[in-house]
Amino acid sequence: PPTPSHSTTHGRRRRLNRRQHHHHHHHRPPPPTAKELMARAMKGVNVKEMPTVSGIEKKEDFAALAKTQIPEAELLAKNGELTKAMELLLALEKKCRLGLDIATLKTTVTSMVTICHDVGDWEKLNVVMAIISKRHQQSKHAVTAMVALATEWLEETPDKATKVALLTALLEVTDGKIYVEAERSVLTRKLAGIKEADGDIEGACACMLDVYVETFGALSKREKIDFILEQIRLTLAKKDWVRAYITAKKVNRKHLGEDDMQDLKLRFFGLLIEYHLQEKDAFELAQDYHSIYQTKCVLEDESAEPTGWRHNLKSCVTFLLMAKHSPGQSDMLHRLVLDDKLDRLDADLAPWKHMLTQFTTTEIVRYPLEDQEPLNGQLKMVGTEALWEHWQTMGHTRTTQHNLRVAAKYYKRIHTARLGNLLGLSTDEVEEHLSTLVGGGDLFAKIDRPAGIVSFQKPVTSEETLSDWASDVASLLTLVERTCHLINKENMIHKI
């Protein structure tokens, strides 16, 4: 028979190989599961069952063990062997923690701190709390129960040093744990209160500013705002004005408008008034007083006391007249003139209505004002003694600036001496006030000093003239177009 060719031999071999490969494939053992691998790995180690960490499923029950060991530890502590008692319970705590027996874990942890408290060893209490909170995979339920229990004992401490030590230990335990945020904010306020009582304003302020309460989800809106107001108060007491302003920005003004937030709103604007008085910002002060004036409980108070609307409305008008002219200030002046409460036939409010009317009318206002007396009285009450001189100067300056704006509306050119005569100022004072207004961009004026003439007329550029002409031509062409249209219309109607 003919010898098989090279290619057929190769073909047979390939088929045979494929069959054998297929055969092996069928009998390959399945890969070991994770459980088997774990069992293999743990062969030499004497562990009955690995603890798992999935949710709070009860894996083991140590309640019976706890019933015998906790009384034993209490007995040891009574006999003066507190360290041994703690060691015994820490071993039980570890078993419960790894066995995920949360109920017994809570009982054990609270028993440990209670034993320390009952013996009266406050230092050991602080140490034990720190140990428990730092244990690996510690249950949040146990920590929460422990913190709640220890917070109740703050009032039972024998002296201030012990109280501060316990507070500090609790703050360390709650640091960075979301589930005890609310407790942390309460503890911080207590510590700040103690420091402030001791005269350590800086320490109290630093302690409060450490807590970023606006990020806490566990606190209600009201508690957050209350805490931030306390932060603002302490920063103002420390005279850290910039920090106070930054902290005040964290308060959402929209929330303050709610009916159940009225007391916080009054406190907030009271603190802002303190800040703005320091900054001598009259317009902001006017807005603060206006916000207080618009609060529901203030509007219902008819008395002349600082809690009533009369006082706050007068203060608002007072500072508004002291404020620099701006679109916002002008708008507020016009809104206040139309306020219903000022329209009452009330001798007490008449001067304020009159002052507002004077400053919203384009007429020259004489200084001192006709109603200077009530204005000065209000300024002394709300403007602080130290700033009395400043507000007096401001009052005169703002009146003069108002008069200069009025003069600029009525005159294109005027002699400096005549302008000074109208405003009751010397030539030098007129020039000084004009320079301030022109420098601030509120007015256009040019002073010809040799001739002694002030010109309020803006020089017109050639572009402006051309654009004026262009608009004139455009309006003329519009008229011509309209006329043509009307003629055509007539023709159509009469069919000419």
GROMACS .gro file of C-alpha atoms in nm:
model
  496
    1PRO     CA    1   0.000   0.000   0.000
    2PRO     CA    2   0.122   0.349  -0.069
    3THR     CA    3   0.284   0.530   0.224
    4PRO     CA    4   0.061   0.806   0.369
    5SER     CA    5   0.165   1.149   0.273
    6HIS     CA    6   0.312   1.394   0.526
    7SER     CA    7  -0.004   1.611   0.537
    8THR     CA    8  -0.246   1.324   0.620
    9THR     CA    9  -0.025   1.212   0.913
   10HIS     CA   10  -0.038   1.566   1.049
   11GLY     CA   11  -0.415   1.575   1.013
   12ARG     CA   12  -0.461   1.253   1.211
   13ARG     CA   13  -0.233   1.376   1.487
   14ARG     CA   14  -0.426   1.703   1.514
   15ARG     CA   15  -0.762   1.520   1.545
   16LEU     CA   16  -0.622   1.286   1.810
   17ASN     CA   17  -0.485   1.578   2.010
   18ARG     CA   18  -0.819   1.758   1.986
   19ARG     CA   19  -1.007   1.450   2.117
   20GLN     CA   20  -0.766   1.406   2.409
   21HIS     CA   21  -0.788   1.782   2.491
   22HIS     CA   22  -1.171   1.761   2.484
   23HIS     CA   23  -1.157   1.455   2.707
   24HIS     CA   24  -0.936   1.632   2.965
   25HIS     CA   25  -1.155   1.941   2.959
   26HIS     CA   26  -1.456   1.739   3.074
   27HIS     CA   27  -1.276   1.597   3.381
   28ARG     CA   28  -1.108   1.920   3.513
   29PRO     CA   29  -1.206   1.977   3.883
   30PRO     CA   30  -1.403   2.297   3.954
   31PRO     CA   31  -1.203   2.583   4.114
   32PRO     CA   32  -1.221   2.593   4.495
   33THR     CA   33  -1.473   2.837   4.646
   34ALA     CA   34  -1.373   3.124   4.870
   35LYS     CA   35  -1.497   2.933   5.174
   36GLU     CA   36  -1.274   2.632   5.093
   37LEU     CA   37  -0.973   2.856   5.032
   38MET     CA   38  -1.036   3.026   5.367
   39ALA     CA   39  -1.068   2.686   5.537
   40ARG     CA   40  -0.734   2.576   5.381
   41ALA     CA   41  -0.564   2.898   5.489
   42MET     CA   42  -0.697   2.872   5.846
   43LYS     CA   43  -0.602   2.502   5.888
   44GLY     CA   44  -0.315   2.569   6.124
   45VAL     CA   45  -0.490   2.849   6.310
   46ASN     CA   46  -0.715   2.747   6.596
   47VAL     CA   47  -1.024   2.957   6.511
   48LYS     CA   48  -1.370   2.804   6.513
   49GLU     CA   49  -1.540   3.069   6.301
   50MET     CA   50  -1.425   3.397   6.148
   51PRO     CA   51  -1.623   3.700   6.266
   52THR     CA   52  -1.810   3.867   5.981
   53VAL     CA   53  -1.890   4.234   5.960
   54SER     CA   54  -2.218   4.270   5.780
   55GLY     CA   55  -2.479   4.495   5.939
   56ILE     CA   56  -2.596   4.443   6.293
   57GLU     CA   57  -2.684   4.080   6.267
   58LYS     CA   58  -2.649   3.904   6.599
   59LYS     CA   59  -2.379   3.641   6.557
   60GLU     CA   60  -2.323   3.537   6.917
   61ASP     CA   61  -2.502   3.600   7.245
   62PHE     CA   62  -2.293   3.700   7.544
   63ALA     CA   63  -2.585   3.819   7.764
   64ALA     CA   64  -2.539   3.531   8.011
   65LEU     CA   65  -2.164   3.595   8.039
   66ALA     CA   66  -2.226   3.968   8.094
   67LYS     CA   67  -2.470   3.888   8.376
   68THR     CA   68  -2.196   3.717   8.575
   69GLN     CA   69  -1.896   3.934   8.477
   70ILE     CA   70  -2.048   4.282   8.528
   71PRO     CA   71  -2.145   4.223   8.899
   72GLU     CA   72  -1.800   4.065   8.948
   73ALA     CA   73  -1.632   4.380   8.808
   74GLU     CA   74  -1.851   4.601   9.031
   75LEU     CA   75  -1.741   4.401   9.335
   76LEU     CA   76  -1.373   4.434   9.236
   77ALA     CA   77  -1.412   4.811   9.192
   78LYS     CA   78  -1.575   4.844   9.537
   79ASN     CA   79  -1.279   4.659   9.690
   80GLY     CA   80  -1.043   4.916   9.533
   81GLU     CA   81  -0.929   4.709   9.235
   82LEU     CA   82  -1.066   4.932   8.958
   83THR     CA   83  -0.792   4.845   8.705
   84LYS     CA   84  -0.867   4.470   8.734
   85ALA     CA   85  -1.240   4.539   8.695
   86MET     CA   86  -1.170   4.738   8.377
   87GLU     CA   87  -0.947   4.466   8.234
   88LEU     CA   88  -1.220   4.207   8.296
   89LEU     CA   89  -1.485   4.418   8.123
   90LEU     CA   90  -1.255   4.519   7.834
   91ALA     CA   91  -1.213   4.148   7.756
   92LEU     CA   92  -1.592   4.106   7.759
   93GLU     CA   93  -1.629   4.419   7.541
   94LYS     CA   94  -1.392   4.267   7.284
   95LYS     CA   95  -1.592   3.944   7.270
   96CYS     CA   96  -1.920   4.131   7.221
   97ARG     CA   97  -1.767   4.360   6.959
   98LEU     CA   98  -1.619   4.080   6.751
   99GLY     CA   99  -1.927   3.863   6.803
  100LEU     CA  100  -2.148   4.157   6.699
  101ASP     CA  101  -2.366   4.128   7.008
  102ILE     CA  102  -2.461   4.499   7.006
  103ALA     CA  103  -2.711   4.489   7.295
  104THR     CA  104  -2.461   4.332   7.537
  105LEU     CA  105  -2.184   4.557   7.401
  106LYS     CA  106  -2.387   4.866   7.496
  107THR     CA  107  -2.456   4.725   7.844
  108THR     CA  108  -2.085   4.645   7.895
  109VAL     CA  109  -1.962   4.987   7.780
  110THR     CA  110  -2.214   5.180   7.991
  111SER     CA  111  -2.130   4.958   8.291
  112MET     CA  112  -1.759   5.037   8.251
  113VAL     CA  113  -1.812   5.414   8.260
  114THR     CA  114  -2.075   5.386   8.535
  115ILE     CA  115  -1.832   5.188   8.758
  116CYS     CA  116  -1.563   5.457   8.715
  117HIS     CA  117  -1.822   5.727   8.795
  118ASP     CA  118  -1.955   5.544   9.103
  119VAL     CA  119  -1.606   5.497   9.243
  120GLY     CA  120  -1.544   5.871   9.178
  121ASP     CA  121  -1.230   5.819   8.967
  122TRP     CA  122  -1.288   6.088   8.699
  123GLU     CA  123  -0.941   6.051   8.544
  124LYS     CA  124  -0.993   5.680   8.489
  125LEU     CA  125  -1.336   5.758   8.338
  126ASN     CA  126  -1.173   5.985   8.077
  127VAL     CA  127  -0.909   5.721   7.995
  128VAL     CA  128  -1.168   5.439   7.963
  129MET     CA  129  -1.387   5.650   7.730
  130ALA     CA  130  -1.087   5.721   7.506
  131ILE     CA  131  -0.995   5.349   7.496
  132ILE     CA  132  -1.349   5.237   7.412
  133SER     CA  133  -1.396   5.495   7.134
  134LYS     CA  134  -1.066   5.404   6.968
  135ARG     CA  135  -1.131   5.028   6.955
  136HIS     CA  136  -1.128   4.876   6.605
  137GLN     CA  137  -1.472   4.861   6.440
  138GLN     CA  138  -1.638   5.010   6.747
  139SER     CA  139  -2.018   5.018   6.728
  140LYS     CA  140  -2.172   5.364   6.696
  141HIS     CA  141  -2.456   5.256   6.927
  142ALA     CA  142  -2.210   5.190   7.208
  143VAL     CA  143  -2.031   5.526   7.162
  144THR     CA  144  -2.362   5.718   7.146
  145ALA     CA  145  -2.488   5.553   7.466
  146MET     CA  146  -2.157   5.623   7.644
  147VAL     CA  147  -2.148   5.992   7.539
  148ALA     CA  148  -2.511   6.045   7.643
  149LEU     CA  149  -2.443   5.893   7.984
  150ALA     CA  150  -2.122   6.089   8.048
  151THR     CA  151  -2.289   6.419   7.941
  152GLU     CA  152  -2.543   6.378   8.222
  153TRP     CA  153  -2.260   6.361   8.478
  154LEU     CA  154  -2.110   6.698   8.379
  155GLU     CA  155  -2.308   6.873   8.653
  156GLU     CA  156  -2.196   6.619   8.918
  157THR     CA  157  -1.821   6.692   8.883
  158PRO     CA  158  -1.655   6.796   9.212
  159ASP     CA  159  -1.470   7.100   9.072
  160LYS     CA  160  -1.421   7.308   8.757
  161ALA     CA  161  -1.091   7.142   8.654
  162THR     CA  162  -1.257   6.798   8.657
  163LYS     CA  163  -1.551   6.932   8.457
  164VAL     CA  164  -1.320   7.082   8.191
  165ALA     CA  165  -1.120   6.756   8.176
  166LEU     CA  166  -1.440   6.553   8.127
  167LEU     CA  167  -1.564   6.798   7.862
  168THR     CA  168  -1.232   6.781   7.676
  169ALA     CA  169  -1.235   6.398   7.689
  170LEU     CA  170  -1.592   6.391   7.554
  171LEU     CA  171  -1.499   6.632   7.274
  172GLU     CA  172  -1.210   6.404   7.177
  173VAL     CA  173  -1.445   6.102   7.172
  174THR     CA  174  -1.703   6.282   6.954
  175ASP     CA  175  -1.445   6.435   6.719
  176GLY     CA  176  -1.510   6.339   6.357
  177LYS     CA  177  -1.803   6.106   6.434
  178ILE     CA  178  -2.114   6.200   6.238
  179TYR     CA  179  -2.353   6.013   6.468
  180VAL     CA  180  -2.266   6.229   6.773
  181GLU     CA  181  -2.261   6.571   6.599
  182ALA     CA  182  -2.551   6.712   6.799
  183GLU     CA  183  -2.387   6.610   7.129
  184ARG     CA  184  -2.057   6.764   7.012
  185SER     CA  185  -2.215   7.104   6.947
  186VAL     CA  186  -2.378   7.106   7.294
  187LEU     CA  187  -2.049   7.008   7.463
  188THR     CA  188  -1.856   7.275   7.271
  189ARG     CA  189  -2.097   7.546   7.389
  190LYS     CA  190  -2.059   7.432   7.749
  191LEU     CA  191  -1.680   7.444   7.728
  192ALA     CA  192  -1.690   7.788   7.559
  193GLY     CA  193  -1.924   7.911   7.836
  194ILE     CA  194  -1.678   7.802   8.107
  195LYS     CA  195  -1.384   7.966   7.928
  196GLU     CA  196  -1.577   8.290   7.876
  197ALA     CA  197  -1.677   8.298   8.245
  198ASP     CA  198  -1.305   8.273   8.329
  199GLY     CA  199  -1.238   8.573   8.105
  200ASP     CA  200  -1.065   8.371   7.832
  201ILE     CA  201  -1.261   8.517   7.538
  202GLU     CA  202  -0.998   8.407   7.283
  203GLY     CA  203  -1.006   8.046   7.406
  204ALA     CA  204  -1.387   8.038   7.403
  205CYS     CA  205  -1.393   8.186   7.053
  206ALA     CA  206  -1.135   7.938   6.916
  207CYS     CA  207  -1.328   7.652   7.076
  208MET     CA  208  -1.657   7.762   6.910
  209LEU     CA  209  -1.504   7.829   6.568
  210ASP     CA  210  -1.358   7.476   6.565
  211VAL     CA  211  -1.708   7.341   6.507
  212TYR     CA  212  -1.837   7.384   6.150
  213VAL     CA  213  -2.198   7.356   6.258
  214GLU     CA  214  -2.337   7.448   5.913
  215THR     CA  215  -2.226   7.105   5.784
  216PHE     CA  216  -2.402   6.910   6.063
  217GLY     CA  217  -2.701   6.714   5.942
  218ALA     CA  218  -2.817   6.609   6.288
  219LEU     CA  219  -2.907   6.962   6.400
  220SER     CA  220  -3.223   7.152   6.313
  221LYS     CA  221  -3.216   7.485   6.126
  222ARG     CA  222  -3.289   7.673   6.448
  223GLU     CA  223  -3.009   7.503   6.645
  224LYS     CA  224  -2.758   7.574   6.369
  225ILE     CA  225  -2.846   7.945   6.350
  226ASP     CA  226  -2.841   7.970   6.729
  227PHE     CA  227  -2.490   7.820   6.735
  228ILE     CA  228  -2.362   8.051   6.457
  229LEU     CA  229  -2.502   8.355   6.643
  230GLU     CA  230  -2.303   8.249   6.948
  231GLN     CA  231  -1.991   8.226   6.725
  232ILE     CA  232  -2.055   8.580   6.593
  233ARG     CA  233  -2.107   8.714   6.948
  234LEU     CA  234  -1.775   8.573   7.068
  235THR     CA  235  -1.580   8.694   6.762
  236LEU     CA  236  -1.722   9.044   6.819
  237ALA     CA  237  -1.629   9.023   7.189
  238LYS     CA  238  -1.276   8.929   7.078
  239LYS     CA  239  -1.284   9.228   6.836
  240ASP     CA  240  -1.201   9.001   6.540
  241TRP     CA  241  -1.417   9.203   6.298
  242VAL     CA  242  -1.320   9.024   5.977
  243ARG     CA  243  -1.396   8.678   6.120
  244ALA     CA  244  -1.729   8.806   6.257
  245TYR     CA  245  -1.827   8.927   5.908
  246ILE     CA  246  -1.729   8.593   5.748
  247THR     CA  247  -1.924   8.398   6.013
  248ALA     CA  248  -2.231   8.622   5.967
  249LYS     CA  249  -2.231   8.528   5.597
  250LYS     CA  250  -2.312   8.166   5.696
  251VAL     CA  251  -2.660   8.264   5.815
  252ASN     CA  252  -2.925   8.232   5.547
  253ARG     CA  253  -3.141   8.549   5.570
  254LYS     CA  254  -3.432   8.366   5.409
  255HIS     CA  255  -3.462   8.132   5.709
  256LEU     CA  256  -3.465   8.429   5.949
  257GLY     CA  257  -3.786   8.555   5.787
  258GLU     CA  258  -3.983   8.257   5.921
  259ASP     CA  259  -4.231   8.323   6.203
  260ASP     CA  260  -4.069   8.089   6.456
  261MET     CA  261  -3.725   8.250   6.403
  262GLN     CA  262  -3.816   8.605   6.514
  263ASP     CA  263  -3.604   8.601   6.832
  264LEU     CA  264  -3.301   8.476   6.634
  265LYS     CA  265  -3.360   8.741   6.366
  266LEU     CA  266  -3.354   9.019   6.627
  267ARG     CA  267  -3.039   8.874   6.783
  268PHE     CA  268  -2.868   8.842   6.444
  269PHE     CA  269  -2.935   9.202   6.338
  270GLY     CA  270  -2.843   9.324   6.686
  271LEU     CA  271  -2.498   9.167   6.637
  272LEU     CA  272  -2.472   9.310   6.283
  273ILE     CA  273  -2.549   9.660   6.418
  274GLU     CA  274  -2.255   9.621   6.658
  275TYR     CA  275  -2.029   9.520   6.366
  276HIS     CA  276  -2.149   9.797   6.130
  277LEU     CA  277  -2.113  10.064   6.400
  278GLN     CA  278  -1.750   9.961   6.428
  279GLU     CA  279  -1.718   9.989   6.047
  280LYS     CA  280  -1.911  10.325   6.049
  281ASP     CA  281  -2.123  10.192   5.762
  282ALA     CA  282  -2.438  10.406   5.779
  283PHE     CA  283  -2.625  10.244   5.488
  284GLU     CA  284  -2.579   9.892   5.629
  285LEU     CA  285  -2.692  10.019   5.971
  286ALA     CA  286  -3.006  10.162   5.810
  287GLN     CA  287  -3.076   9.823   5.646
  288ASP     CA  288  -3.019   9.639   5.977
  289TYR     CA  289  -3.268   9.863   6.158
  290HIS     CA  290  -3.513   9.829   5.868
  291SER     CA  291  -3.494   9.447   5.891
  292ILE     CA  292  -3.568   9.468   6.266
  293TYR     CA  293  -3.851   9.716   6.197
  294GLN     CA  294  -4.012   9.471   5.951
  295THR     CA  295  -4.015   9.184   6.206
  296LYS     CA  296  -4.367   9.080   6.300
  297CYS     CA  297  -4.327   9.106   6.680
  298VAL     CA  298  -4.166   9.452   6.648
  299LEU     CA  299  -4.447   9.584   6.426
  300GLU     CA  300  -4.697   9.476   6.692
  301ASP     CA  301  -4.510   9.665   6.968
  302GLU     CA  302  -4.644  10.021   6.978
  303SER     CA  303  -4.417  10.141   7.263
  304ALA     CA  304  -4.137  10.394   7.220
  305GLU     CA  305  -3.890  10.143   7.371
  306PRO     CA  306  -3.602   9.997   7.162
  307THR     CA  307  -3.820   9.684   7.117
  308GLY     CA  308  -4.096   9.884   6.939
  309TRP     CA  309  -4.122   9.973   6.572
  310ARG     CA  310  -4.104  10.351   6.635
  311HIS     CA  311  -3.749  10.336   6.770
  312ASN     CA  312  -3.628  10.111   6.487
  313LEU     CA  313  -3.796  10.317   6.213
  314LYS     CA  314  -3.642  10.638   6.349
  315SER     CA  315  -3.299  10.473   6.371
  316CYS     CA  316  -3.336  10.349   6.013
  317VAL     CA  317  -3.418  10.702   5.886
  318THR     CA  318  -3.136  10.853   6.096
  319PHE     CA  319  -2.867  10.632   5.945
  320LEU     CA  320  -3.018  10.650   5.597
  321LEU     CA  321  -2.970  11.029   5.601
  322MET     CA  322  -2.607  10.973   5.709
  323ALA     CA  323  -2.543  10.723   5.427
  324LYS     CA  324  -2.354  10.802   5.108
  325HIS     CA  325  -2.579  10.873   4.810
  326SER     CA  326  -2.616  10.565   4.589
  327PRO     CA  327  -2.897  10.405   4.384
  328GLY     CA  328  -2.975  10.174   4.680
  329GLN     CA  329  -2.984  10.459   4.933
  330SER     CA  330  -3.198  10.677   4.705
  331ASP     CA  331  -3.442  10.387   4.642
  332MET     CA  332  -3.474  10.320   5.016
  333LEU     CA  333  -3.540  10.692   5.086
  334HIS     CA  334  -3.825  10.695   4.834
  335ARG     CA  335  -3.968  10.369   4.973
  336LEU     CA  336  -3.963  10.498   5.331
  337VAL     CA  337  -4.139  10.823   5.236
  338LEU     CA  338  -4.432  10.610   5.118
  339ASP     CA  339  -4.439  10.403   5.441
  340ASP     CA  340  -4.793  10.393   5.585
  341LYS     CA  341  -4.673  10.424   5.944
  342LEU     CA  342  -4.512  10.763   5.871
  343ASP     CA  343  -4.839  10.895   5.723
  344ARG     CA  344  -5.009  10.888   6.062
  345LEU     CA  345  -5.097  11.225   6.206
  346ASP     CA  346  -4.850  11.163   6.485
  347ALA     CA  347  -4.648  11.447   6.639
  348ASP     CA  348  -4.373  11.200   6.733
  349LEU     CA  349  -4.317  11.086   6.372
  350ALA     CA  350  -4.390  11.414   6.188
  351PRO     CA  351  -4.025  11.542   6.199
  352TRP     CA  352  -3.900  11.216   6.045
  353LYS     CA  353  -4.153  11.229   5.764
  354HIS     CA  354  -4.053  11.592   5.703
  355MET     CA  355  -3.681  11.507   5.688
  356LEU     CA  356  -3.742  11.226   5.438
  357THR     CA  357  -3.956  11.457   5.224
  358GLN     CA  358  -3.680  11.722   5.228
  359PHE     CA  359  -3.417  11.475   5.110
  360THR     CA  360  -3.635  11.326   4.835
  361THR     CA  361  -3.729  11.668   4.689
  362THR     CA  362  -3.492  11.852   4.456
  363GLU     CA  363  -3.470  12.158   4.679
  364ILE     CA  364  -3.188  12.301   4.883
  365VAL     CA  365  -3.200  12.192   5.249
  366ARG     CA  366  -3.079  12.437   5.516
  367TYR     CA  367  -2.829  12.314   5.778
  368PRO     CA  368  -2.881  12.270   6.071
  369LEU     CA  369  -3.207  12.100   5.973
  370GLU     CA  370  -3.539  12.222   6.109
  371ASP     CA  371  -3.570  11.884   6.285
  372GLN     CA  372  -3.211  11.868   6.409
  373GLU     CA  373  -3.317  11.818   6.774
  374PRO     CA  374  -3.499  11.481   6.737
  375LEU     CA  375  -3.226  11.366   6.495
  376ASN     CA  376  -2.950  11.442   6.747
  377GLY     CA  377  -3.149  11.274   7.024
  378GLN     CA  378  -3.182  10.955   6.820
  379LEU     CA  379  -2.814  10.966   6.719
  380LYS     CA  380  -2.704  10.989   7.082
  381MET     CA  381  -2.918  10.685   7.160
  382VAL     CA  382  -2.804  10.456   6.878
  383GLY     CA  383  -2.481  10.602   6.739
  384THR     CA  384  -2.258  10.547   7.048
  385GLU     CA  385  -2.078  10.828   7.234
  386ALA     CA  386  -1.741  10.760   7.070
  387LEU     CA  387  -1.884  10.817   6.719
  388TRP     CA  388  -2.093  11.125   6.811
  389GLU     CA  389  -1.848  11.366   6.641
  390HIS     CA  390  -1.827  11.144   6.333
  391TRP     CA  391  -2.207  11.135   6.286
  392GLN     CA  392  -2.236  11.514   6.334
  393THR     CA  393  -1.980  11.572   6.056
  394MET     CA  394  -2.151  11.312   5.837
  395GLY     CA  395  -2.491  11.482   5.882
  396HIS     CA  396  -2.351  11.815   5.761
  397THR     CA  397  -2.154  11.653   5.474
  398ARG     CA  398  -2.455  11.456   5.342
  399THR     CA  399  -2.681  11.765   5.355
  400THR     CA  400  -2.422  11.968   5.162
  401GLN     CA  401  -2.379  11.691   4.905
  402HIS     CA  402  -2.757  11.678   4.855
  403ASN     CA  403  -2.761  12.056   4.801
  404LEU     CA  404  -2.477  12.041   4.549
  405ARG     CA  405  -2.662  11.773   4.348
  406VAL     CA  406  -2.971  11.999   4.349
  407ALA     CA  407  -2.761  12.300   4.234
  408ALA     CA  408  -2.611  12.091   3.950
  409LYS     CA  409  -2.964  12.011   3.827
  410TYR     CA  410  -3.075  12.375   3.816
  411TYR     CA  411  -2.757  12.556   3.707
  412LYS     CA  412  -2.524  12.509   3.412
  413ARG     CA  413  -2.279  12.772   3.545
  414ILE     CA  414  -2.273  12.954   3.877
  415HIS     CA  415  -2.031  13.180   4.069
  416THR     CA  416  -1.857  12.994   4.353
  417ALA     CA  417  -1.938  13.278   4.593
  418ARG     CA  418  -2.309  13.263   4.500
  419LEU     CA  419  -2.311  12.883   4.545
  420GLY     CA  420  -2.145  12.923   4.887
  421ASN     CA  421  -2.405  13.184   4.978
  422LEU     CA  422  -2.689  12.947   4.878
  423LEU     CA  423  -2.544  12.659   5.079
  424GLY     CA  424  -2.419  12.864   5.373
  425LEU     CA  425  -2.054  12.762   5.315
  426SER     CA  426  -1.726  12.940   5.248
  427THR     CA  427  -1.571  12.922   4.899
  428ASP     CA  428  -1.304  12.677   5.020
  429GLU     CA  429  -1.566  12.444   5.173
  430VAL     CA  430  -1.769  12.450   4.850
  431GLU     CA  431  -1.459  12.354   4.651
  432GLU     CA  432  -1.371  12.076   4.898
  433HIS     CA  433  -1.720  11.919   4.889
  434LEU     CA  434  -1.737  11.953   4.510
  435SER     CA  435  -1.400  11.779   4.475
  436THR     CA  436  -1.524  11.489   4.692
  437LEU     CA  437  -1.838  11.443   4.479
  438VAL     CA  438  -1.652  11.472   4.148
  439GLY     CA  439  -1.382  11.230   4.274
  440GLY     CA  440  -1.651  10.976   4.368
  441GLY     CA  441  -1.808  11.007   4.022
  442ASP     CA  442  -2.141  11.134   4.164
  443LEU     CA  443  -2.129  11.467   3.981
  444PHE     CA  444  -1.966  11.645   3.689
  445ALA     CA  445  -1.821  11.988   3.765
  446LYS     CA  446  -1.535  12.212   3.658
  447ILE     CA  447  -1.412  12.505   3.867
  448ASP     CA  448  -1.258  12.810   3.701
  449ARG     CA  449  -1.081  12.945   4.008
  450PRO     CA  450  -0.951  13.280   3.868
  451ALA     CA  451  -1.300  13.367   3.738
  452GLY     CA  452  -1.463  13.200   4.042
  453ILE     CA  453  -1.714  13.009   3.830
  454VAL     CA  454  -1.833  12.647   3.862
  455SER     CA  455  -1.957  12.481   3.546
  456PHE     CA  456  -2.188  12.179   3.583
  457GLN     CA  457  -2.229  12.127   3.210
  458LYS     CA  458  -2.060  11.824   3.059
  459PRO     CA  459  -1.854  11.908   2.748
  460VAL     CA  460  -2.021  11.734   2.454
  461THR     CA  461  -1.792  11.523   2.232
  462SER     CA  462  -1.826  11.533   1.852
  463GLU     CA  463  -1.950  11.168   1.857
  464GLU     CA  464  -2.234  11.260   2.092
  465THR     CA  465  -2.330  11.557   1.871
  466LEU     CA  466  -2.334  11.334   1.565
  467SER     CA  467  -2.545  11.070   1.736
  468ASP     CA  468  -2.788  11.344   1.847
  469TRP     CA  469  -2.817  11.461   1.486
  470ALA     CA  470  -2.858  11.102   1.364
  471SER     CA  471  -3.148  11.046   1.607
  472ASP     CA  472  -3.306  11.377   1.495
  473VAL     CA  473  -3.279  11.275   1.129
  474ALA     CA  474  -3.421  10.932   1.212
  475SER     CA  475  -3.724  11.082   1.389
  476LEU     CA  476  -3.778  11.323   1.094
  477LEU     CA  477  -3.771  11.032   0.847
  478THR     CA  478  -4.016  10.837   1.065
  479LEU     CA  479  -4.258  11.131   1.047
  480VAL     CA  480  -4.221  11.160   0.668
  481GLU     CA  481  -4.287  10.787   0.634
  482ARG     CA  482  -4.596  10.807   0.852
  483THR     CA  483  -4.729  11.104   0.652
  484CYS     CA  484  -4.682  10.916   0.322
  485HIS     CA  485  -4.865  10.618   0.472
  486LEU     CA  486  -5.159  10.836   0.579
  487ILE     CA  487  -5.180  11.004   0.233
  488ASN     CA  488  -5.188  10.661   0.067
  489LYS     CA  489  -5.456  10.553   0.312
  490GLU     CA  490  -5.673  10.857   0.223
  491ASN     CA  491  -5.627  10.784  -0.150
  492MET     CA  492  -5.738  10.425  -0.098
  493ILE     CA  493  -6.046  10.523   0.102
  494HIS     CA  494  -6.167  10.790  -0.140
  495LYS     CA  495  -6.054  10.583  -0.441
  496ILE     CA  496  -5.875  10.873  -0.605
   0.00000   0.00000   0.00000
